């Protein structure tokens, strides 16, 4: 029997409607929540993501603005721009789209964002709170995955979750969330990365397999445990004979995985839309905290 498809687009829509509904409930009587987005340079994928984030904010009733900076902006000037938003009560959230040009120290930028406006949950203060089970914000991609599992009624307690990739944006915070005590957590977590001699040794043990390695269709059907829950975080462009000249694929060979997994997220339409929905939730949270 083919795997059940976890429809991230539909679940994200539910979350977005909930956020929009809550904001509509106080619209008019209070200021709207607000998100400032910084985009440095002209990375094509970042431009698409930032546009999607802006549109999602608008639909939810969140005021948003994207401030664009030339790729050669100095680190000092960017830090000053961040400081100005930190000190401006008109903005509840500030997101600096990554990646940044090579001459800018990404970690310095992340640490410059005020923790209470850090809707990405990238600042070490928020990462630290997350790792001790006291999160302020939820990191968008991992929290989106947990939300998808929750709303699909997929239990994680006692299951072996194997996370492929150790990035600060996905792999590490994913492990932090799944290892905590609590519902839709309490998993036994393994992080697998490029130092593994043979990743299939680990992927085959996964009840829940989360692929975030950025390698198109690297995870083949025979690397997956029958009945496993497969969450594909990858969004990779590969050449295709169509108008665009490319198509999007995940880190998992979808057609093969469909035959063996119990549940699977598609690409596109899986994890990606959830990420934006969780960003809206975080912005609303920042707003409530700042409104007291
Ligand atoms: N680049 C890729 N994903 C993200 C994200 O979630 N937040 C930011 N700021 N940049 C990204």
Tab-separated table of C-alpha atoms and ligand atoms in Angstrom:
chain	number	residue	atom	x	y	z
A	1	UNK	CA	0.000	0.000	0.000
A	2	UNK	CA	1.491	3.398	-0.899
A	3	UNK	CA	2.346	5.785	1.919
A	4	UNK	CA	-0.165	8.306	3.212
A	5	UNK	CA	0.767	11.757	2.039
A	6	UNK	CA	1.072	14.443	4.719
A	7	UNK	CA	-0.354	17.519	3.048
A	8	UNK	CA	1.796	20.348	4.395
A	9	UNK	CA	0.049	22.891	2.244
A	10	UNK	CA	-3.365	22.097	3.736
A	11	UNK	CA	-2.061	21.928	7.307
A	12	UNK	CA	-0.169	25.212	6.857
A	13	UNK	CA	-3.362	26.795	5.570
A	14	UNK	CA	-5.167	25.708	8.750
A	15	UNK	CA	-2.454	27.296	10.909
A	16	UNK	CA	-2.473	30.469	8.824
A	17	UNK	CA	-6.238	30.750	9.149
A	18	UNK	CA	-5.986	30.337	12.911
A	19	UNK	CA	-3.423	33.144	13.110
A	20	UNK	CA	-5.500	35.362	10.798
A	21	UNK	CA	-8.626	34.636	12.849
A	22	UNK	CA	-6.910	35.615	16.081
A	23	UNK	CA	-5.583	38.854	14.578
A	24	UNK	CA	-8.972	39.679	13.060
A	25	UNK	CA	-10.400	39.331	16.569
A	26	UNK	CA	-8.504	42.363	17.868
A	27	UNK	CA	-8.085	44.306	14.608
A	28	UNK	CA	-9.140	47.908	14.951
A	29	UNK	CA	-8.822	48.018	18.723
A	30	UNK	CA	-5.062	47.430	18.866
A	31	UNK	CA	-2.091	47.920	16.525
A	32	UNK	CA	-1.457	45.096	14.061
A	33	UNK	CA	1.451	42.683	14.639
A	34	UNK	CA	4.414	43.552	12.443
A	35	UNK	CA	7.399	41.870	10.830
A	36	UNK	CA	10.439	43.513	9.250
A	37	UNK	CA	12.375	41.379	6.776
A	38	UNK	CA	15.927	42.186	5.642
A	39	UNK	CA	17.130	40.830	2.318
A	40	UNK	CA	20.780	41.343	1.416
A	41	UNK	CA	21.868	40.795	-2.197
A	42	UNK	CA	19.947	39.094	-4.964
A	43	UNK	CA	19.978	35.363	-4.241
A	44	UNK	CA	17.068	34.102	-6.388
A	45	UNK	CA	15.769	31.535	-3.897
A	46	UNK	CA	15.887	34.080	-1.040
A	47	UNK	CA	13.926	36.551	-3.141
A	48	UNK	CA	11.195	33.958	-3.674
A	49	UNK	CA	11.077	33.025	0.031
A	50	UNK	CA	10.945	36.640	1.164
A	51	UNK	CA	8.128	37.422	-1.258
A	52	UNK	CA	6.184	34.409	0.045
A	53	UNK	CA	6.719	35.497	3.650
A	54	UNK	CA	5.524	39.030	2.866
A	55	UNK	CA	2.383	37.776	1.141
A	56	UNK	CA	1.594	35.371	3.970
A	57	UNK	CA	1.915	38.219	6.493
A	58	UNK	CA	-0.407	40.421	4.496
A	59	UNK	CA	-3.059	37.679	4.281
A	60	UNK	CA	-2.857	37.039	8.029
A	61	UNK	CA	-3.205	40.713	8.971
A	62	UNK	CA	0.464	41.183	9.905
A	63	UNK	CA	2.080	44.404	8.711
A	64	UNK	CA	5.306	43.543	6.947
A	65	UNK	CA	8.020	45.303	5.055
A	66	UNK	CA	11.001	43.938	3.162
A	67	UNK	CA	14.078	46.137	3.264
A	68	UNK	CA	16.532	45.280	0.489
A	69	UNK	CA	20.253	45.970	0.741
A	70	UNK	CA	22.947	45.701	-1.922
A	71	UNK	CA	25.156	42.626	-1.669
A	72	UNK	CA	28.150	44.859	-0.890
A	73	UNK	CA	26.617	46.537	2.174
A	74	UNK	CA	29.222	46.588	4.939
A	75	UNK	CA	28.730	44.433	8.010
A	76	UNK	CA	28.827	47.554	10.158
A	77	UNK	CA	26.061	49.249	8.166
A	78	UNK	CA	23.888	46.126	8.324
A	79	UNK	CA	24.382	45.876	12.087
A	80	UNK	CA	23.315	49.509	12.416
A	81	UNK	CA	20.160	48.809	10.409
A	82	UNK	CA	19.394	45.871	12.712
A	83	UNK	CA	19.934	48.022	15.778
A	84	UNK	CA	17.491	50.616	14.416
A	85	UNK	CA	14.738	47.963	14.100
A	86	UNK	CA	15.570	46.534	17.533
A	87	UNK	CA	14.931	49.975	18.983
A	88	UNK	CA	11.816	50.734	16.975
A	89	UNK	CA	8.660	49.650	18.847
A	90	UNK	CA	6.742	49.709	15.552
A	91	UNK	CA	8.328	46.345	14.670
A	92	UNK	CA	7.545	43.206	16.674
A	93	UNK	CA	9.710	40.824	14.649
A	94	UNK	CA	12.903	41.089	12.609
A	95	UNK	CA	14.062	38.405	10.231
A	96	UNK	CA	17.334	38.623	8.297
A	97	UNK	CA	17.051	36.238	5.374
A	98	UNK	CA	19.985	33.829	5.066
A	99	UNK	CA	22.365	33.170	3.421
A	100	UNK	CA	24.274	36.426	3.671
A	101	UNK	CA	27.149	37.470	1.376
A	102	UNK	CA	30.509	35.976	2.387
A	103	UNK	CA	32.042	39.193	3.753
A	104	UNK	CA	29.349	39.406	6.456
A	105	UNK	CA	29.713	37.334	9.620
A	106	UNK	CA	26.356	35.532	9.810
A	107	UNK	CA	26.699	34.681	13.486
A	108	UNK	CA	27.374	38.322	14.360
A	109	UNK	CA	24.216	39.308	12.503
A	110	UNK	CA	22.148	36.624	14.234
A	111	UNK	CA	23.397	37.797	17.620
A	112	UNK	CA	22.627	41.422	16.766
A	113	UNK	CA	18.878	40.772	16.467
A	114	UNK	CA	17.101	41.500	19.765
A	115	UNK	CA	16.106	38.093	21.238
A	116	UNK	CA	12.520	39.312	21.799
A	117	UNK	CA	12.220	40.129	18.059
A	118	UNK	CA	14.056	36.988	16.875
A	119	UNK	CA	11.097	35.251	15.197
A	120	UNK	CA	13.519	32.867	13.432
A	121	UNK	CA	14.677	31.559	16.823
A	122	UNK	CA	18.298	31.767	15.653
A	123	UNK	CA	19.745	33.877	18.495
A	124	UNK	CA	21.819	31.800	20.970
A	125	UNK	CA	19.600	33.075	23.803
A	126	UNK	CA	16.537	31.528	22.141
A	127	UNK	CA	18.441	28.435	21.003
A	128	UNK	CA	19.598	27.927	24.593
A	129	UNK	CA	16.075	28.249	25.957
A	130	UNK	CA	14.859	25.792	23.357
A	131	UNK	CA	17.494	23.240	24.314
A	132	UNK	CA	16.486	23.335	27.994
A	133	UNK	CA	12.798	22.985	27.113
A	134	UNK	CA	11.847	26.629	27.783
A	135	UNK	CA	11.314	27.956	24.289
A	136	UNK	CA	10.244	31.529	23.619
A	137	UNK	CA	9.972	31.128	19.873
A	138	UNK	CA	9.847	27.914	17.875
A	139	UNK	CA	12.357	27.497	15.072
A	140	UNK	CA	10.109	27.605	12.007
A	141	UNK	CA	11.119	24.494	10.084
A	142	UNK	CA	11.446	22.028	12.995
A	143	UNK	CA	8.347	23.434	14.714
A	144	UNK	CA	6.474	23.160	11.428
A	145	UNK	CA	7.428	19.489	11.248
A	146	UNK	CA	6.200	18.854	14.802
A	147	UNK	CA	2.953	20.681	13.965
A	148	UNK	CA	2.456	18.488	10.891
A	149	UNK	CA	2.992	15.343	12.940
A	150	UNK	CA	0.589	16.615	15.625
A	151	UNK	CA	-2.171	17.472	13.211
A	152	UNK	CA	-1.713	14.128	11.433
A	153	UNK	CA	-1.963	12.435	14.840
A	154	UNK	CA	1.424	10.777	14.441
A	155	UNK	CA	2.894	9.972	17.851
A	156	UNK	CA	6.613	10.328	18.366
A	157	UNK	CA	7.097	9.074	21.946
A	158	UNK	CA	9.471	6.138	22.118
A	159	UNK	CA	10.075	6.199	18.379
A	160	UNK	CA	13.506	6.390	16.850
A	161	UNK	CA	13.807	9.686	14.991
A	162	UNK	CA	16.808	9.860	12.681
A	163	UNK	CA	17.670	13.369	11.549
A	164	UNK	CA	19.907	13.713	8.526
A	165	UNK	CA	21.809	16.993	8.741
A	166	UNK	CA	23.203	19.013	11.644
A	167	UNK	CA	22.478	22.578	10.547
A	168	UNK	CA	21.651	25.246	13.103
A	169	UNK	CA	18.414	25.976	11.205
A	170	UNK	CA	17.002	22.455	10.957
A	171	UNK	CA	18.989	19.475	12.281
A	172	UNK	CA	20.037	20.686	15.718
A	173	UNK	CA	16.792	22.464	16.718
A	174	UNK	CA	14.813	19.489	15.350
A	175	UNK	CA	16.700	17.237	17.750
A	176	UNK	CA	16.074	19.701	20.611
A	177	UNK	CA	12.325	19.639	19.999
A	178	UNK	CA	11.941	15.885	19.544
A	179	UNK	CA	14.060	14.896	22.519
A	180	UNK	CA	12.105	16.990	25.056
A	181	UNK	CA	9.606	15.363	27.380
A	182	UNK	CA	6.039	15.919	26.310
A	183	UNK	CA	3.460	15.074	23.690
A	184	UNK	CA	4.682	14.893	20.136
A	185	UNK	CA	8.239	14.766	21.474
A	186	UNK	CA	9.877	12.174	23.753
A	187	UNK	CA	11.552	10.525	20.764
A	188	UNK	CA	14.876	8.689	20.718
A	189	UNK	CA	16.950	10.947	18.530
A	190	UNK	CA	19.953	10.303	16.313
A	191	UNK	CA	21.595	13.035	14.263
A	192	UNK	CA	23.446	11.708	11.228
A	193	UNK	CA	25.831	13.904	9.247
A	194	UNK	CA	28.579	13.836	6.684
A	195	UNK	CA	31.026	12.036	8.986
A	196	UNK	CA	28.939	8.845	8.787
A	197	UNK	CA	30.641	6.172	6.679
A	198	UNK	CA	27.305	4.786	5.498
A	199	UNK	CA	24.163	6.756	6.265
A	200	UNK	CA	21.885	3.910	5.212
A	201	UNK	CA	22.991	1.994	8.315
A	202	UNK	CA	21.113	4.687	10.304
A	203	UNK	CA	18.276	5.557	7.937
A	204	UNK	CA	17.112	1.923	7.950
A	205	UNK	CA	16.630	2.108	11.728
A	206	UNK	CA	14.419	5.207	11.567
A	207	UNK	CA	10.776	5.071	12.592
A	208	UNK	CA	10.781	8.763	11.729
A	209	UNK	CA	13.253	9.879	9.097
A	210	UNK	CA	13.858	13.602	8.689
A	211	UNK	CA	16.018	14.450	5.698
A	212	UNK	CA	17.670	17.869	5.683
A	213	UNK	CA	20.894	17.412	3.764
A	214	UNK	CA	20.273	19.396	0.588
A	215	UNK	CA	21.177	16.520	-1.768
A	216	UNK	CA	18.586	15.867	-4.460
A	217	UNK	CA	16.901	12.455	-4.071
A	218	UNK	CA	19.826	11.014	-2.120
A	219	UNK	CA	17.583	8.890	0.111
A	220	UNK	CA	16.480	5.921	-1.976
A	221	UNK	CA	13.619	3.553	-1.241
A	222	UNK	CA	15.909	0.766	-0.023
A	223	UNK	CA	17.333	3.065	2.665
A	224	UNK	CA	13.940	3.423	4.362
A	225	UNK	CA	12.410	1.153	7.002
A	226	UNK	CA	9.026	-0.195	5.845
A	227	UNK	CA	6.193	1.870	7.329
A	228	UNK	CA	8.477	4.749	8.407
A	229	UNK	CA	7.357	8.354	8.601
A	230	UNK	CA	9.450	10.249	6.071
A	231	UNK	CA	9.765	14.016	6.388
A	232	UNK	CA	11.590	15.636	3.496
A	233	UNK	CA	13.013	19.079	4.249
A	234	UNK	CA	15.068	19.288	1.041
A	235	UNK	CA	14.150	21.732	-1.698
A	236	UNK	CA	16.580	21.177	-4.567
A	237	UNK	CA	16.451	22.447	-8.122
A	238	UNK	CA	17.317	19.878	-10.771
A	239	UNK	CA	17.448	20.394	-14.553
A	240	UNK	CA	14.192	19.588	-16.290
A	241	UNK	CA	12.836	19.788	-19.792
A	242	UNK	CA	10.152	22.368	-19.002
A	243	UNK	CA	9.572	26.109	-19.359
A	244	UNK	CA	11.552	26.990	-16.226
A	245	UNK	CA	14.403	24.635	-17.073
A	246	UNK	CA	14.267	23.098	-13.606
A	247	UNK	CA	11.981	21.310	-11.194
A	248	UNK	CA	12.022	20.980	-7.419
A	249	UNK	CA	12.819	17.712	-5.711
A	250	UNK	CA	13.470	16.808	-2.103
A	251	UNK	CA	16.319	14.916	-0.482
A	252	UNK	CA	14.219	11.751	-0.780
A	253	UNK	CA	13.506	9.847	-4.015
A	254	UNK	CA	9.765	10.390	-3.640
A	255	UNK	CA	8.365	7.708	-5.958
A	256	UNK	CA	10.539	5.023	-4.389
A	257	UNK	CA	9.805	6.165	-0.835
A	258	UNK	CA	6.070	6.265	-1.536
A	259	UNK	CA	6.123	2.489	-2.002
A	260	UNK	CA	7.783	1.729	1.310
A	261	UNK	CA	7.059	4.522	3.822
A	262	UNK	CA	3.953	4.680	6.020
A	263	UNK	CA	3.639	8.467	5.726
A	264	UNK	CA	5.538	10.929	3.572
A	265	UNK	CA	5.728	14.669	2.924
A	266	UNK	CA	5.847	15.770	-0.710
A	267	UNK	CA	8.183	18.384	-2.234
A	268	UNK	CA	6.869	20.928	-2.902
A	269	UNK	CA	3.818	21.148	-0.658
A	270	UNK	CA	5.214	19.485	2.452
A	271	UNK	CA	7.527	21.107	4.984
A	272	UNK	CA	8.023	24.360	2.998
A	273	UNK	CA	4.553	25.861	3.556
A	274	UNK	CA	4.670	24.920	7.259
A	275	UNK	CA	7.783	27.024	7.745
A	276	UNK	CA	5.968	30.177	6.712
A	277	UNK	CA	2.934	29.341	8.854
A	278	UNK	CA	5.150	28.963	11.930
A	279	UNK	CA	6.836	32.279	11.201
A	280	UNK	CA	3.416	33.934	11.406
A	281	UNK	CA	2.770	32.197	14.732
A	282	UNK	CA	6.112	33.437	16.079
A	283	UNK	CA	5.388	36.980	14.935
A	284	UNK	CA	2.073	36.889	16.750
A	285	UNK	CA	3.862	35.566	19.832
A	286	UNK	CA	6.427	38.396	19.668
A	287	UNK	CA	3.553	40.853	19.393
A	288	UNK	CA	1.764	39.478	22.460
A	289	UNK	CA	4.982	39.509	24.498
A	290	UNK	CA	5.733	43.088	23.525
A	291	UNK	CA	2.174	44.222	24.148
A	292	UNK	CA	2.487	42.701	27.615
B	1	LIG	N1	17.104	30.842	4.856
B	1	LIG	C1	16.616	29.591	4.700
B	1	LIG	N2	15.681	29.333	5.653
B	1	LIG	C2	15.607	30.445	6.422
B	1	LIG	C3	14.826	30.783	7.565
B	1	LIG	O1	14.022	30.004	8.081
B	1	LIG	N3	15.023	32.034	8.064
B	1	LIG	C4	15.919	32.904	7.521
B	1	LIG	N4	16.063	34.089	8.101
B	1	LIG	N5	16.661	32.609	6.480
B	1	LIG	C5	16.497	31.385	5.927
